[in-house]
Coordinates of C-alpha atoms in Angstrom, one line a residue:
X1 CA -12.2 -8.0 1.4
X2 CA -9.0 -9.9 0.6
X3 CA -6.2 -8.8 2.9
X4 CA -2.5 -8.9 2.1
X5 CA -1.7 -11.8 4.4
X6 CA -3.0 -13.7 7.4
X7 CA -4.1 -11.5 10.3
X8 CA -2.0 -13.6 12.7
X9 CA 1.1 -11.8 11.5
X10 CA -0.4 -8.3 11.4
X11 CA 0.6 -6.9 14.8
X12 CA 4.2 -8.2 14.4
X13 CA 4.4 -6.6 11.0
X14 CA 3.1 -3.3 12.3
X15 CA 5.6 -3.2 15.1
X16 CA 8.5 -4.2 12.8
X17 CA 7.7 -1.5 10.2
X18 CA 7.2 1.2 12.8
X19 CA 10.5 0.3 14.6
X20 CA 12.3 0.1 11.2
X21 CA 11.3 3.7 10.4
X22 CA 12.1 5.0 13.9
X23 CA 15.5 3.3 13.9
X24 CA 16.4 4.6 10.4
X25 CA 15.5 8.2 11.3
X26 CA 16.7 8.5 14.8
X27 CA 19.7 6.1 15.0
X28 CA 20.9 5.9 11.4
X29 CA 20.0 9.6 10.6
X30 CA 18.1 9.0 7.4
X31 CA 15.4 11.3 6.1
X32 CA 12.1 9.4 6.2
X33 CA 11.4 9.9 2.5
X34 CA 14.9 8.9 1.6
X35 CA 14.8 5.7 3.6
X36 CA 11.3 4.8 2.4
X37 CA 12.5 5.1 -1.2
X38 CA 15.3 2.6 -0.3
X39 CA 12.7 0.3 1.3
X40 CA 10.7 0.3 -1.9
X41 CA 13.6 -0.6 -4.2
X42 CA 15.3 -3.1 -1.8
X43 CA 12.7 -5.8 -2.3
X44 CA 11.8 -5.8 1.4
X45 CA 8.6 -3.9 0.7
X46 CA 7.6 -6.5 -1.9
X47 CA 8.2 -9.3 0.7
X48 CA 5.9 -7.4 3.1
X49 CA 3.2 -7.2 0.4
X50 CA 3.5 -10.9 -0.3
X51 CA 3.2 -11.8 3.4
X52 CA 6.7 -13.3 3.6
X53 CA 7.2 -15.0 7.0
X54 CA 10.9 -14.0 6.9
X55 CA 10.1 -10.3 7.1
X56 CA 6.7 -10.3 8.9
X57 CA 7.8 -12.3 11.9
X58 CA 11.4 -13.4 11.2
X59 CA 13.2 -10.1 11.7
X60 CA 13.0 -7.1 14.1
X61 CA 12.5 -3.6 12.8
X62 CA 16.2 -2.9 13.4
X63 CA 17.2 -6.0 11.4
X64 CA 14.8 -5.0 8.6
X65 CA 16.4 -1.5 8.5
X66 CA 19.9 -3.1 8.0
X67 CA 18.4 -5.5 5.5
X68 CA 17.2 -2.6 3.4
X69 CA 20.6 -0.8 3.6
X70 CA 22.6 -3.9 2.8
X71 CA 20.5 -4.5 -0.3
X72 CA 20.6 -0.9 -1.5
X73 CA 23.8 0.8 -0.3
X74 CA 25.9 -2.2 0.8
X75 CA 26.1 -0.7 4.3
X76 CA 27.1 -3.4 6.9
X77 CA 28.2 -1.3 9.9
X78 CA 26.2 -1.9 13.0
X79 CA 25.4 0.4 15.9
X80 CA 23.7 -0.2 19.2
X81 CA 20.0 0.8 18.8
X82 CA 18.4 3.2 21.3
X83 CA 14.9 2.6 22.5
X84 CA 12.7 5.6 23.3
X85 CA 10.0 5.4 25.9
X86 CA 7.4 7.1 23.6
X87 CA 6.5 6.1 20.1
X88 CA 7.8 8.7 17.6
X89 CA 5.8 10.0 14.6
X90 CA 7.9 7.9 12.4
X91 CA 7.1 4.8 14.4
X92 CA 3.4 5.5 14.2
X93 CA 3.7 6.2 10.4
X94 CA 5.1 2.7 9.8
X95 CA 2.7 1.1 12.3
X96 CA -0.3 2.7 10.7
X97 CA 0.9 2.2 7.2
X98 CA 1.4 -1.5 7.7
X99 CA -2.2 -1.8 8.8
X100 CA -3.4 0.2 5.7
X101 CA -1.4 -2.0 3.4
X102 CA -2.7 -5.1 5.0
X103 CA -6.3 -3.9 4.8
X104 CA -6.2 -2.8 1.1
X105 CA -3.5 -5.2 -0.3
X106 CA -2.2 -2.2 -2.2
X107 CA 1.5 -2.1 -3.0
X108 CA 3.5 0.3 -0.9
X109 CA 4.6 2.0 -4.1
X110 CA 1.0 2.4 -5.2
X111 CA 0.0 4.0 -1.9
X112 CA 2.8 6.6 -1.8
X113 CA 2.3 7.4 -5.5
X114 CA -0.9 9.1 -4.5
X115 CA -0.3 9.8 -0.8
X116 CA 3.4 10.6 -0.2
X117 CA 5.0 9.2 3.0
X118 CA 5.3 12.7 4.5
X119 CA 1.6 13.3 4.0
X120 CA 0.9 10.0 5.8
X121 CA 3.2 11.1 8.6
X122 CA 1.3 14.4 8.8
X123 CA -1.8 12.5 9.8
X124 CA -0.1 11.6 13.1
X125 CA -2.0 14.4 14.8
X126 CA -4.9 13.7 15.5
X127 CA -5.1 10.2 14.1
X128 CA -2.6 8.6 16.5
X129 CA -5.2 9.1 19.2
X130 CA -8.1 7.6 17.1
X131 CA -9.2 4.1 16.2
X132 CA -7.0 2.8 13.3
X133 CA -10.2 2.4 11.2
X134 CA -10.6 6.2 11.2
X135 CA -7.1 6.4 9.8
X136 CA -8.0 3.9 7.1
X137 CA -11.1 5.9 6.2
X138 CA -9.0 9.1 5.9
X139 CA -6.4 7.3 3.7
X140 CA -9.1 6.0 1.5
X141 CA -10.5 9.4 1.0
X142 CA -7.1 10.9 0.2
X143 CA -6.3 8.0 -2.2
X144 CA -9.5 8.3 -4.2
X145 CA -9.2 12.1 -4.3
X146 CA -5.7 11.8 -5.8
X147 CA -6.7 8.9 -8.0
X148 CA -10.3 9.4 -9.2
X149 CA -9.9 7.1 -12.2
X150 CA -10.6 3.4 -11.9
X151 CA -8.0 0.8 -12.8
X152 CA -10.2 -0.2 -15.7
X153 CA -10.1 3.3 -17.1
X154 CA -6.4 3.7 -16.6
X155 CA -5.6 0.4 -18.3
X156 CA -8.0 1.2 -21.1
X157 CA -6.3 4.5 -21.8
X158 CA -2.9 2.7 -21.7
X159 CA -4.2 0.3 -24.3
X160 CA -5.3 3.2 -26.5
X161 CA -8.9 2.0 -26.6
X162 CA -12.2 3.9 -26.4
X163 CA -15.0 2.5 -24.3
X164 CA -16.8 1.5 -27.5
X165 CA -13.8 -0.3 -28.8
X166 CA -13.4 -2.2 -25.6
X167 CA -17.0 -3.2 -25.6
X168 CA -16.7 -4.5 -29.1
X169 CA -13.6 -6.5 -28.3
X170 CA -15.0 -8.1 -25.2
X171 CA -18.7 -8.3 -26.0
X172 CA -19.5 -6.6 -22.7
X173 CA -22.2 -4.0 -23.0
X174 CA -20.9 -0.5 -23.4
X175 CA -23.1 0.8 -20.6
X176 CA -21.7 -1.8 -18.2
X177 CA -18.1 -0.6 -19.0
X178 CA -19.2 3.0 -18.5
X179 CA -20.7 2.1 -15.1
X180 CA -17.6 0.3 -14.0
X181 CA -15.5 3.4 -14.9
X182 CA -17.9 5.8 -13.2
X183 CA -18.0 3.5 -10.1
X184 CA -21.7 3.1 -10.5
X185 CA -21.1 -0.7 -10.6
X186 CA -18.5 -2.4 -8.5
X187 CA -16.1 -4.3 -10.8
X188 CA -14.9 -6.3 -7.8
X189 CA -18.3 -8.0 -7.8
X190 CA -18.6 -8.6 -11.5
X191 CA -18.8 -12.1 -13.0
X192 CA -15.4 -13.8 -13.5
X193 CA -16.1 -14.1 -17.3
X194 CA -16.2 -10.3 -17.6
X195 CA -12.9 -9.9 -15.7
X196 CA -11.2 -12.5 -17.9
X197 CA -12.5 -10.9 -21.1
X198 CA -11.4 -7.4 -20.0
X199 CA -8.0 -8.7 -18.9
X200 CA -7.4 -10.4 -22.3
X201 CA -8.4 -7.3 -24.2
X202 CA -6.2 -5.0 -22.0
X203 CA -3.3 -7.4 -21.8
X204 CA -3.2 -7.4 -18.0
X205 CA -3.9 -9.7 -15.1
X206 CA -7.6 -9.8 -14.0
X207 CA -6.4 -8.8 -10.5
X208 CA -5.1 -5.5 -11.9
X209 CA -8.7 -4.5 -12.7
X210 CA -9.9 -4.8 -9.1
X211 CA -10.4 -1.8 -6.9
X212 CA -8.6 -2.1 -3.6
X213 CA -10.2 1.1 -2.3
X214 CA -13.9 1.3 -2.7

């Protein structure tokens, strides 16, 4: 599986995202959903996804929170952060979410499109006491339940094509396309030529056809 960035930076990224959420909620008095929406539109989320050194290890969670606010609201006022002895639910949410994003390489916006941030926070009990891989398994289950269609099927529908029409355009057997869409064949393991043909027919990047959650 291809991860979002080098594992060397993972623990720092998890700590930073967790601390950012905790600080935003308990020190800056933001609603978690409200602040997460700002995180998405600020460009900081995209830097996380791309493995930017500047956000993964270059800034603390507090600094990231201010970065988000400066980019979205223009807020520049600073306060002295408080540090709690125990990790809050919000801290755990960011800490666990950072791991899930790294594992799947999904965009944060894609994750919360199907699993809202409050639903992720609700997994705190009992998953904060479990191995992080069990959290990943639960998230994968929730993601696939909310998004049963493959990326190929969604992109085909957006292009207004039937399976037969796509098969005719690409020269890929109709049965093969059906098997990809039914998850009976793993499109991630298909030959590069097929991905290129499908991407051209659907006017998308080949990477958009890959399934991050299997």
